[in-house]
Amino acid sequence: MKGKKLLPLLLAGIVAGSILVATNTTAERVIAQTPMEAATEYYDAYIARDAEGMMFYSKDINYLDEKSREEGYVKDFKTNPTTGYEIVGSKQINSNEVEISVIEKYAGQGYEQSPPLPYKVFKSDNGWKVLVEPLEINTATGEVTKGTPIHQRKYTDN
């Protein structure tokens, strides 16, 4: 009788253990082997609101350190209307750098998508990474220009 009760309990433990292993395995990051893989992984993490994934697949010059970067991403998730993206162009600069153009899709901001945004993807010691630089978008004209890094912005009270 004890053997019949022990078997279902043992099976339940095995199933639970395998689910735990599968969950932990899928959370591991894979080093991007191509520029497009890095860009896709970065933007998928961005849309999923996965700060760790974004940090893994990019270098962001808006922040001075990883702590402020993660805090900035988490804060951005609360106000960011980005719901999708489309990589609309790529241009090989050299064997270690590719320029891509990305259209971000938005919800609830009065405009549906960004103009094509320029990003660089570069080869690092840890595979390919997206270089995130500050950009300013004029929503009236669609003009995209270089912006000021978040850590250098000065805010004043008027």
Tab-separated table of N, CA and C in Angstrom:
chain	number	residue	atom	x	y	z
A	1	MET	N	0.812	-1.180	0.000
A	1	MET	CA	0.000	0.000	0.000
A	1	MET	C	0.870	1.264	0.000
A	2	LYS	N	1.953	1.256	0.794
A	2	LYS	CA	2.843	2.407	0.840
A	2	LYS	C	3.493	2.657	-0.522
A	3	GLY	N	3.801	1.591	-1.237
A	3	GLY	CA	4.424	1.708	-2.554
A	3	GLY	C	3.516	2.399	-3.547
A	4	LYS	N	2.210	2.150	-3.484
A	4	LYS	CA	1.266	2.777	-4.413
A	4	LYS	C	1.148	4.279	-4.164
A	5	LYS	N	1.282	4.727	-2.938
A	5	LYS	CA	1.200	6.152	-2.623
A	5	LYS	C	2.522	6.859	-2.922
A	6	LEU	N	3.594	6.134	-2.792
A	6	LEU	CA	4.915	6.710	-3.007
A	6	LEU	C	5.175	6.995	-4.492
A	7	LEU	N	4.698	6.134	-5.380
A	7	LEU	CA	4.930	6.290	-6.818
A	7	LEU	C	4.341	7.597	-7.356
A	8	PRO	N	3.068	7.931	-7.089
A	8	PRO	CA	2.551	9.208	-7.591
A	8	PRO	C	3.296	10.412	-7.012
A	9	LEU	N	3.689	10.328	-5.763
A	9	LEU	CA	4.429	11.409	-5.137
A	9	LEU	C	5.804	11.568	-5.798
A	10	LEU	N	6.453	10.450	-6.078
A	10	LEU	CA	7.744	10.461	-6.750
A	10	LEU	C	7.617	11.035	-8.161
A	11	LEU	N	6.595	10.627	-8.891
A	11	LEU	CA	6.371	11.144	-10.244
A	11	LEU	C	6.092	12.643	-10.225
A	12	ALA	N	5.295	13.091	-9.259
A	12	ALA	CA	5.004	14.516	-9.140
A	12	ALA	C	6.291	15.307	-8.890
A	13	GLY	N	7.158	14.758	-8.065
A	13	GLY	CA	8.434	15.411	-7.787
A	13	GLY	C	9.317	15.503	-9.019
A	14	ILE	N	9.328	14.448	-9.821
A	14	ILE	CA	10.126	14.445	-11.053
A	14	ILE	C	9.588	15.484	-12.036
A	15	VAL	N	8.266	15.533	-12.204
A	15	VAL	CA	7.649	16.500	-13.118
A	15	VAL	C	7.954	17.926	-12.650
A	16	ALA	N	7.770	18.190	-11.365
A	16	ALA	CA	8.043	19.525	-10.824
A	16	ALA	C	9.511	19.891	-11.022
A	17	GLY	N	10.394	18.957	-10.790
A	17	GLY	CA	11.821	19.208	-10.983
A	17	GLY	C	12.169	19.502	-12.422
A	18	SER	N	11.557	18.787	-13.347
A	18	SER	CA	11.855	19.026	-14.763
A	18	SER	C	11.300	20.361	-15.217
A	19	ILE	N	10.159	20.784	-14.669
A	19	ILE	CA	9.618	22.097	-15.008
A	19	ILE	C	10.560	23.181	-14.503
A	20	LEU	N	11.079	23.031	-13.306
A	20	LEU	CA	12.007	23.989	-12.736
A	20	LEU	C	13.276	24.086	-13.582
A	21	VAL	N	13.811	22.956	-14.008
A	21	VAL	CA	15.004	22.943	-14.860
A	21	VAL	C	14.708	23.619	-16.189
A	22	ALA	N	13.563	23.329	-16.797
A	22	ALA	CA	13.201	23.940	-18.078
A	22	ALA	C	13.046	25.445	-17.940
A	23	THR	N	12.443	25.907	-16.855
A	23	THR	CA	12.274	27.333	-16.626
A	23	THR	C	13.611	28.023	-16.471
A	24	ASN	N	14.500	27.450	-15.699
A	24	ASN	CA	15.810	28.056	-15.508
A	24	ASN	C	16.628	28.034	-16.789
A	25	THR	N	16.497	27.006	-17.589
A	25	THR	CA	17.252	26.892	-18.830
A	25	THR	C	16.835	27.957	-19.832
A	26	THR	N	15.527	28.226	-19.962
A	26	THR	CA	15.066	29.201	-20.945
A	26	THR	C	15.453	30.620	-20.552
A	27	ALA	N	15.746	30.871	-19.280
A	27	ALA	CA	16.119	32.207	-18.843
A	27	ALA	C	17.577	32.535	-19.177
A	28	GLU	N	18.376	31.558	-19.510
A	28	GLU	CA	19.771	31.800	-19.844
A	28	GLU	C	19.878	32.524	-21.184
A	29	ARG	N	20.819	33.417	-21.297
A	29	ARG	CA	21.035	34.194	-22.526
A	29	ARG	C	22.045	33.486	-23.410
A	30	VAL	N	21.844	33.593	-24.691
A	30	VAL	CA	22.755	33.018	-25.668
A	30	VAL	C	23.493	34.171	-26.339
A	31	ILE	N	24.785	34.067	-26.434
A	31	ILE	CA	25.582	35.111	-27.070
A	31	ILE	C	25.178	35.227	-28.535
A	32	ALA	N	24.903	36.465	-28.957
A	32	ALA	CA	24.473	36.720	-30.333
A	32	ALA	C	25.634	36.484	-31.291
A	33	GLN	N	25.399	35.630	-32.266
A	33	GLN	CA	26.432	35.274	-33.237
A	33	GLN	C	26.404	36.159	-34.483
A	34	THR	N	25.302	36.893	-34.692
A	34	THR	CA	25.171	37.764	-35.860
A	34	THR	C	24.597	39.113	-35.408
A	35	PRO	N	24.797	40.143	-36.212
A	35	PRO	CA	24.222	41.448	-35.869
A	35	PRO	C	22.693	41.405	-35.767
A	36	MET	N	22.039	40.714	-36.682
A	36	MET	CA	20.578	40.662	-36.664
A	36	MET	C	20.066	39.880	-35.458
A	37	GLU	N	20.798	38.873	-35.037
A	37	GLU	CA	20.410	38.125	-33.840
A	37	GLU	C	20.477	39.038	-32.618
A	38	ALA	N	21.525	39.840	-32.519
A	38	ALA	CA	21.657	40.779	-31.397
A	38	ALA	C	20.520	41.794	-31.411
A	39	ALA	N	20.233	42.349	-32.584
A	39	ALA	CA	19.167	43.348	-32.695
A	39	ALA	C	17.809	42.747	-32.337
A	40	THR	N	17.534	41.569	-32.838
A	40	THR	CA	16.259	40.907	-32.557
A	40	THR	C	16.135	40.571	-31.074
A	41	GLU	N	17.180	40.026	-30.486
A	41	GLU	CA	17.142	39.685	-29.065
A	41	GLU	C	16.978	40.936	-28.204
A	42	TYR	N	17.677	42.011	-28.568
A	42	TYR	CA	17.561	43.260	-27.819
A	42	TYR	C	16.133	43.792	-27.880
A	43	TYR	N	15.590	43.877	-29.083
A	43	TYR	CA	14.242	44.432	-29.226
A	43	TYR	C	13.167	43.511	-28.661
A	44	ASP	N	13.356	42.213	-28.764
A	44	ASP	CA	12.400	41.295	-28.123
A	44	ASP	C	12.395	41.512	-26.606
A	45	ALA	N	13.578	41.716	-26.026
A	45	ALA	CA	13.672	41.990	-24.586
A	45	ALA	C	13.022	43.339	-24.265
A	46	TYR	N	13.212	44.310	-25.135
A	46	TYR	CA	12.627	45.647	-24.952
A	46	TYR	C	11.106	45.570	-24.914
A	47	ILE	N	10.539	44.870	-25.864
A	47	ILE	CA	9.080	44.732	-25.935
A	47	ILE	C	8.560	43.914	-24.747
A	48	ALA	N	9.329	42.919	-24.308
A	48	ALA	CA	8.930	42.064	-23.177
A	48	ALA	C	9.181	42.747	-21.829
A	49	ARG	N	9.773	43.964	-21.856
A	49	ARG	CA	10.093	44.683	-20.626
A	49	ARG	C	11.069	43.886	-19.752
A	50	ASP	N	12.068	43.337	-20.422
A	50	ASP	CA	13.085	42.499	-19.793
A	50	ASP	C	14.397	43.289	-19.730
A	51	ALA	N	14.605	44.006	-18.633
A	51	ALA	CA	15.786	44.867	-18.497
A	51	ALA	C	17.083	44.072	-18.601
A	52	GLU	N	17.130	42.889	-17.974
A	52	GLU	CA	18.349	42.079	-18.026
A	52	GLU	C	18.670	41.665	-19.460
A	53	GLY	N	17.665	41.294	-20.229
A	53	GLY	CA	17.884	40.938	-21.628
A	53	GLY	C	18.382	42.118	-22.442
A	54	MET	N	17.782	43.278	-22.213
A	54	MET	CA	18.228	44.480	-22.917
A	54	MET	C	19.691	44.772	-22.595
A	55	MET	N	20.042	44.641	-21.321
A	55	MET	CA	21.412	44.921	-20.900
A	55	MET	C	22.392	43.913	-21.476
A	56	PHE	N	21.968	42.668	-21.587
A	56	PHE	CA	22.846	41.620	-22.105
A	56	PHE	C	23.178	41.842	-23.581
A	57	TYR	N	22.194	42.314	-24.363
A	57	TYR	CA	22.369	42.426	-25.810
A	57	TYR	C	22.714	43.835	-26.280
A	58	SER	N	23.107	44.721	-25.346
A	58	SER	CA	23.409	46.076	-25.786
A	58	SER	C	24.470	46.734	-24.920
A	59	LYS	N	24.952	47.846	-25.452
A	59	LYS	CA	25.773	48.787	-24.694
A	59	LYS	C	25.014	50.104	-24.820
A	60	ASP	N	24.705	50.730	-23.697
A	60	ASP	CA	23.885	51.939	-23.702
A	60	ASP	C	24.685	53.082	-23.101
A	61	ILE	N	24.992	54.092	-23.927
A	61	ILE	CA	25.812	55.208	-23.446
A	61	ILE	C	24.991	56.281	-22.733
A	62	ASN	N	23.703	56.055	-22.567
A	62	ASN	CA	22.871	56.992	-21.824
A	62	ASN	C	23.158	56.971	-20.329
A	63	TYR	N	23.758	55.905	-19.841
A	63	TYR	CA	23.942	55.708	-18.407
A	63	TYR	C	25.421	55.558	-18.069
A	64	LEU	N	25.772	55.949	-16.840
A	64	LEU	CA	27.159	55.875	-16.393
A	64	LEU	C	27.551	54.488	-15.901
A	65	ASP	N	26.576	53.722	-15.372
A	65	ASP	CA	26.893	52.405	-14.830
A	65	ASP	C	25.688	51.473	-14.993
A	66	GLU	N	25.913	50.207	-14.699
A	66	GLU	CA	24.881	49.190	-14.906
A	66	GLU	C	23.699	49.365	-13.949
A	67	LYS	N	23.958	49.833	-12.740
A	67	LYS	CA	22.871	50.022	-11.767
A	67	LYS	C	21.904	51.106	-12.249
A	68	SER	N	22.437	52.255	-12.653
A	68	SER	CA	21.566	53.341	-13.123
A	68	SER	C	20.889	52.942	-14.437
A	69	ARG	N	21.570	52.163	-15.225
A	69	ARG	CA	20.996	51.682	-16.480
A	69	ARG	C	19.778	50.800	-16.221
A	70	GLU	N	19.919	49.833	-15.323
A	70	GLU	CA	18.788	48.952	-15.016
A	70	GLU	C	17.635	49.753	-14.410
A	71	GLU	N	17.945	50.663	-13.504
A	71	GLU	CA	16.905	51.502	-12.902
A	71	GLU	C	16.204	52.343	-13.968
A	72	GLY	N	16.966	52.871	-14.910
A	72	GLY	CA	16.395	53.670	-15.996
A	72	GLY	C	15.468	52.847	-16.877
A	73	TYR	N	15.869	51.618	-17.199
A	73	TYR	CA	15.031	50.748	-18.018
A	73	TYR	C	13.724	50.423	-17.296
A	74	VAL	N	13.812	50.080	-16.017
A	74	VAL	CA	12.617	49.729	-15.250
A	74	VAL	C	11.678	50.932	-15.164
A	75	LYS	N	12.226	52.117	-14.953
A	75	LYS	CA	11.413	53.334	-14.918
A	75	LYS	C	10.758	53.578	-16.282
A	76	ASP	N	11.515	53.368	-17.335
A	76	ASP	CA	11.010	53.572	-18.696
A	76	ASP	C	9.854	52.624	-19.023
A	77	PHE	N	9.904	51.413	-18.511
A	77	PHE	CA	8.843	50.442	-18.783
A	77	PHE	C	7.481	50.954	-18.324
A	78	LYS	N	7.471	51.767	-17.273
A	78	LYS	CA	6.206	52.256	-16.716
A	78	LYS	C	5.545	53.304	-17.605
A	79	THR	N	6.327	54.001	-18.416
A	79	THR	CA	5.788	55.072	-19.242
A	79	THR	C	5.957	54.823	-20.743
A	80	ASN	N	6.709	53.820	-21.101
A	80	ASN	CA	7.045	53.568	-22.501
A	80	ASN	C	5.890	52.884	-23.232
A	81	PRO	N	5.434	53.480	-24.312
A	81	PRO	CA	4.330	52.895	-25.063
A	81	PRO	C	4.758	51.941	-26.184
A	82	THR	N	6.051	51.574	-26.264
A	82	THR	CA	6.528	50.740	-27.365
A	82	THR	C	5.936	49.335	-27.263
A	83	THR	N	5.257	48.917	-28.334
A	83	THR	CA	4.577	47.621	-28.339
A	83	THR	C	5.102	46.670	-29.416
A	84	GLY	N	5.947	47.170	-30.297
A	84	GLY	CA	6.478	46.331	-31.363
A	84	GLY	C	7.605	47.049	-32.090
A	85	TYR	N	8.195	46.361	-33.033
A	85	TYR	CA	9.292	46.944	-33.810
A	85	TYR	C	9.396	46.239	-35.157
A	86	GLU	N	10.068	46.907	-36.076
A	86	GLU	CA	10.368	46.308	-37.377
A	86	GLU	C	11.740	46.799	-37.815
A	87	ILE	N	12.638	45.875	-38.095
A	87	ILE	CA	13.953	46.234	-38.614
A	87	ILE	C	13.786	46.407	-40.120
A	88	VAL	N	13.927	47.653	-40.592
A	88	VAL	CA	13.605	47.963	-41.980
A	88	VAL	C	14.829	48.141	-42.869
A	89	GLY	N	15.999	48.075	-42.282
A	89	GLY	CA	17.193	48.211	-43.102
A	89	GLY	C	18.441	47.838	-42.335
A	90	SER	N	19.454	47.439	-43.096
A	90	SER	CA	20.756	47.182	-42.490
A	90	SER	C	21.835	47.439	-43.533
A	91	LYS	N	22.968	47.897	-43.055
A	91	LYS	CA	24.088	48.217	-43.937
A	91	LYS	C	25.375	47.818	-43.238
A	92	GLN	N	26.158	46.960	-43.864
A	92	GLN	CA	27.440	46.520	-43.321
A	92	GLN	C	28.437	47.663	-43.445
A	93	ILE	N	28.995	48.095	-42.329
A	93	ILE	CA	30.011	49.155	-42.336
A	93	ILE	C	31.391	48.540	-42.507
A	94	ASN	N	31.680	47.531	-41.700
A	94	ASN	CA	32.904	46.757	-41.818
A	94	ASN	C	32.640	45.410	-41.153
A	95	SER	N	33.656	44.597	-40.968
A	95	SER	CA	33.428	43.251	-40.431
A	95	SER	C	32.998	43.256	-38.961
A	96	ASN	N	33.149	44.405	-38.295
A	96	ASN	CA	32.795	44.499	-36.878
A	96	ASN	C	31.629	45.430	-36.579
A	97	GLU	N	30.991	45.977	-37.612
A	97	GLU	CA	29.944	46.965	-37.372
A	97	GLU	C	28.899	46.958	-38.486
A	98	VAL	N	27.636	47.037	-38.062
A	98	VAL	CA	26.508	47.098	-38.989
A	98	VAL	C	25.579	48.209	-38.517
A	99	GLU	N	25.068	48.995	-39.450
A	99	GLU	CA	24.046	49.988	-39.123
A	99	GLU	C	22.690	49.380	-39.439
A	100	ILE	N	21.739	49.571	-38.531
A	100	ILE	CA	20.382	49.102	-38.791
A	100	ILE	C	19.410	50.266	-38.630
A	101	SER	N	18.252	50.141	-39.252
A	101	SER	CA	17.164	51.095	-39.090
A	101	SER	C	15.987	50.344	-38.506
A	102	VAL	N	15.419	50.898	-37.436
A	102	VAL	CA	14.342	50.225	-36.723
A	102	VAL	C	13.159	51.179	-36.574
A	103	ILE	N	11.982	50.695	-36.905
A	103	ILE	CA	10.752	51.440	-36.652
A	103	ILE	C	10.123	50.854	-35.399
A	104	GLU	N	9.903	51.709	-34.412
A	104	GLU	CA	9.243	51.274	-33.180
A	104	GLU	C	7.751	51.544	-33.303
A	105	LYS	N	6.941	50.593	-32.860
A	105	LYS	CA	5.483	50.716	-32.884
A	105	LYS	C	5.014	51.135	-31.495
A	106	TYR	N	4.061	52.074	-31.453
A	106	TYR	CA	3.598	52.632	-30.180
A	106	TYR	C	2.097	52.423	-29.990
A	107	ALA	N	1.678	52.566	-28.747
A	107	ALA	CA	0.257	52.527	-28.409
A	107	ALA	C	-0.056	53.689	-27.477
A	108	GLY	N	-1.110	54.402	-27.784
A	108	GLY	CA	-1.614	55.410	-26.874
A	108	GLY	C	-0.845	56.700	-26.782
A	109	GLN	N	-0.083	57.075	-27.780
A	109	GLN	CA	0.694	58.311	-27.687
A	109	GLN	C	0.320	59.341	-28.753
A	110	GLY	N	-0.700	59.098	-29.518
A	110	GLY	CA	-1.072	60.042	-30.557
A	110	GLY	C	-0.319	59.818	-31.862
A	111	TYR	N	0.670	58.961	-31.863
A	111	TYR	CA	1.354	58.554	-33.085
A	111	TYR	C	1.592	57.056	-33.008
A	112	GLU	N	1.534	56.400	-34.161
A	112	GLU	CA	1.552	54.942	-34.180
A	112	GLU	C	2.931	54.332	-34.247
A	113	GLN	N	3.885	55.057	-34.838
A	113	GLN	CA	5.224	54.491	-34.971
A	113	GLN	C	6.246	55.593	-35.140
A	114	SER	N	7.492	55.219	-34.876
A	114	SER	CA	8.595	56.159	-35.046
A	114	SER	C	9.014	56.179	-36.508
A	115	PRO	N	9.744	57.213	-36.902
A	115	PRO	CA	10.437	57.124	-38.185
A	115	PRO	C	11.547	56.081	-38.027
A	116	PRO	N	12.204	55.663	-39.107
A	116	PRO	CA	13.317	54.726	-38.954
A	116	PRO	C	14.408	55.315	-38.044
A	117	LEU	N	14.732	54.571	-36.998
A	117	LEU	CA	15.733	55.019	-36.033
A	117	LEU	C	17.060	54.327	-36.315
A	118	PRO	N	18.153	55.098	-36.363
A	118	PRO	CA	19.461	54.507	-36.660
A	118	PRO	C	20.120	53.914	-35.417
A	119	TYR	N	20.579	52.690	-35.544
A	119	TYR	CA	21.337	52.025	-34.484
A	119	TYR	C	22.555	51.372	-35.107
A	120	LYS	N	23.596	51.231	-34.305
A	120	LYS	CA	24.761	50.463	-34.724
A	120	LYS	C	24.757	49.168	-33.944
A	121	VAL	N	25.199	48.107	-34.586
A	121	VAL	CA	25.396	46.820	-33.931
A	121	VAL	C	26.875	46.507	-34.141
A	122	PHE	N	27.562	46.198	-33.057
A	122	PHE	CA	29.009	46.015	-33.149
A	122	PHE	C	29.420	44.684	-32.539
A	123	LYS	N	30.550	44.198	-33.000
A	123	LYS	CA	31.106	42.947	-32.485
A	123	LYS	C	31.932	43.262	-31.240
A	124	SER	N	31.596	42.582	-30.142
A	124	SER	CA	32.328	42.766	-28.891
A	124	SER	C	32.973	41.442	-28.501
A	125	ASP	N	33.633	41.438	-27.371
A	125	ASP	CA	34.224	40.196	-26.866
A	125	ASP	C	33.151	39.156	-26.559
A	126	ASN	N	31.934	39.617	-26.258
A	126	ASN	CA	30.818	38.726	-25.923
A	126	ASN	C	29.783	38.687	-27.033
A	127	GLY	N	30.206	38.533	-28.263
A	127	GLY	CA	29.281	38.462	-29.385
A	127	GLY	C	28.867	39.846	-29.852
A	128	TRP	N	27.790	39.910	-30.613
A	128	TRP	CA	27.296	41.159	-31.168
A	128	TRP	C	26.424	41.874	-30.151
A	129	LYS	N	26.496	43.220	-30.146
A	129	LYS	CA	25.724	44.063	-29.228
A	129	LYS	C	25.141	45.245	-29.995
A	130	VAL	N	23.984	45.713	-29.544
A	130	VAL	CA	23.372	46.923	-30.089
A	130	VAL	C	23.929	48.110	-29.304
A	131	LEU	N	24.393	49.124	-30.020
A	131	LEU	CA	24.850	50.339	-29.368
A	131	LEU	C	23.650	51.278	-29.263
A	132	VAL	N	23.237	51.567	-28.029
A	132	VAL	CA	22.096	52.451	-27.802
A	132	VAL	C	22.639	53.836	-27.478
A	133	GLU	N	22.346	54.765	-28.367
A	133	GLU	CA	22.768	56.145	-28.203
A	133	GLU	C	21.517	57.013	-28.050
A	134	PRO	N	21.655	58.163	-27.419
A	134	PRO	CA	20.477	59.027	-27.260
A	134	PRO	C	20.016	59.593	-28.600
A	135	LEU	N	18.733	59.521	-28.822
A	135	LEU	CA	18.131	60.061	-30.036
A	135	LEU	C	16.990	60.987	-29.660
A	136	GLU	N	16.787	62.015	-30.461
A	136	GLU	CA	15.637	62.887	-30.304
A	136	GLU	C	14.815	62.782	-31.571
A	137	ILE	N	13.513	62.616	-31.401
A	137	ILE	CA	12.603	62.470	-32.535
A	137	ILE	C	11.658	63.659	-32.557
A	138	ASN	N	11.652	64.377	-33.657
A	138	ASN	CA	10.674	65.432	-33.845
A	138	ASN	C	9.442	64.756	-34.440
A	139	THR	N	8.394	64.597	-33.630
A	139	THR	CA	7.212	63.848	-34.088
A	139	THR	C	6.425	64.601	-35.158
A	140	ALA	N	6.626	65.908	-35.261
A	140	ALA	CA	5.929	66.673	-36.303
A	140	ALA	C	6.567	66.471	-37.666
A	141	THR	N	7.909	66.416	-37.700
A	141	THR	CA	8.611	66.314	-38.979
A	141	THR	C	9.169	64.926	-39.264
A	142	GLY	N	9.313	64.111	-38.215
A	142	GLY	CA	9.920	62.795	-38.383
A	142	GLY	C	11.437	62.837	-38.384
A	143	GLU	N	12.011	64.009	-38.127
A	143	GLU	CA	13.460	64.148	-38.106
A	143	GLU	C	14.039	63.493	-36.854
A	144	VAL	N	15.118	62.730	-37.045
A	144	VAL	CA	15.803	62.060	-35.948
A	144	VAL	C	17.211	62.646	-35.853
A	145	THR	N	17.568	63.113	-34.655
A	145	THR	CA	18.889	63.681	-34.439
A	145	THR	C	19.510	63.061	-33.189
A	146	LYS	N	20.820	63.232	-33.064
A	146	LYS	CA	21.506	62.760	-31.859
A	146	LYS	C	21.003	63.568	-30.672
A	147	GLY	N	20.840	62.877	-29.546
A	147	GLY	CA	20.369	63.538	-28.340
A	147	GLY	C	21.457	63.639	-27.301
A	148	THR	N	21.060	64.016	-26.109
A	148	THR	CA	21.963	64.133	-24.975
A	148	THR	C	21.787	62.909	-24.087
A	149	PRO	N	22.873	62.258	-23.688
A	149	PRO	CA	22.737	61.113	-22.783
A	149	PRO	C	21.985	61.496	-21.508
A	150	ILE	N	21.207	60.586	-20.988
A	150	ILE	CA	20.395	60.840	-19.795
A	150	ILE	C	21.249	61.354	-18.654
A	151	HIS	N	22.440	60.796	-18.473
A	151	HIS	CA	23.286	61.206	-17.342
A	151	HIS	C	23.854	62.612	-17.497
A	152	GLN	N	23.737	63.214	-18.686
A	152	GLN	CA	24.253	64.568	-18.896
A	152	GLN	C	23.151	65.620	-18.954
A	153	ARG	N	21.898	65.207	-18.938
A	153	ARG	CA	20.792	66.170	-19.031
A	153	ARG	C	20.688	66.997	-17.762
A	154	LYS	N	20.423	68.273	-17.966
A	154	LYS	CA	20.220	69.192	-16.851
A	154	LYS	C	18.745	69.576	-16.844
A	155	TYR	N	18.108	69.423	-15.695
A	155	TYR	CA	16.698	69.761	-15.560
A	155	TYR	C	16.593	71.010	-14.705
A	156	THR	N	15.733	71.917	-15.151
A	156	THR	CA	15.524	73.146	-14.393
A	156	THR	C	14.037	73.308	-14.113
A	157	ASP	N	13.731	73.980	-13.005
A	157	ASP	CA	12.346	74.330	-12.680
A	157	ASP	C	12.059	75.706	-13.236
A	158	ASN	N	10.963	75.828	-13.958
A	158	ASN	CA	10.596	77.154	-14.522
A	158	ASN	C	9.531	77.795	-13.705
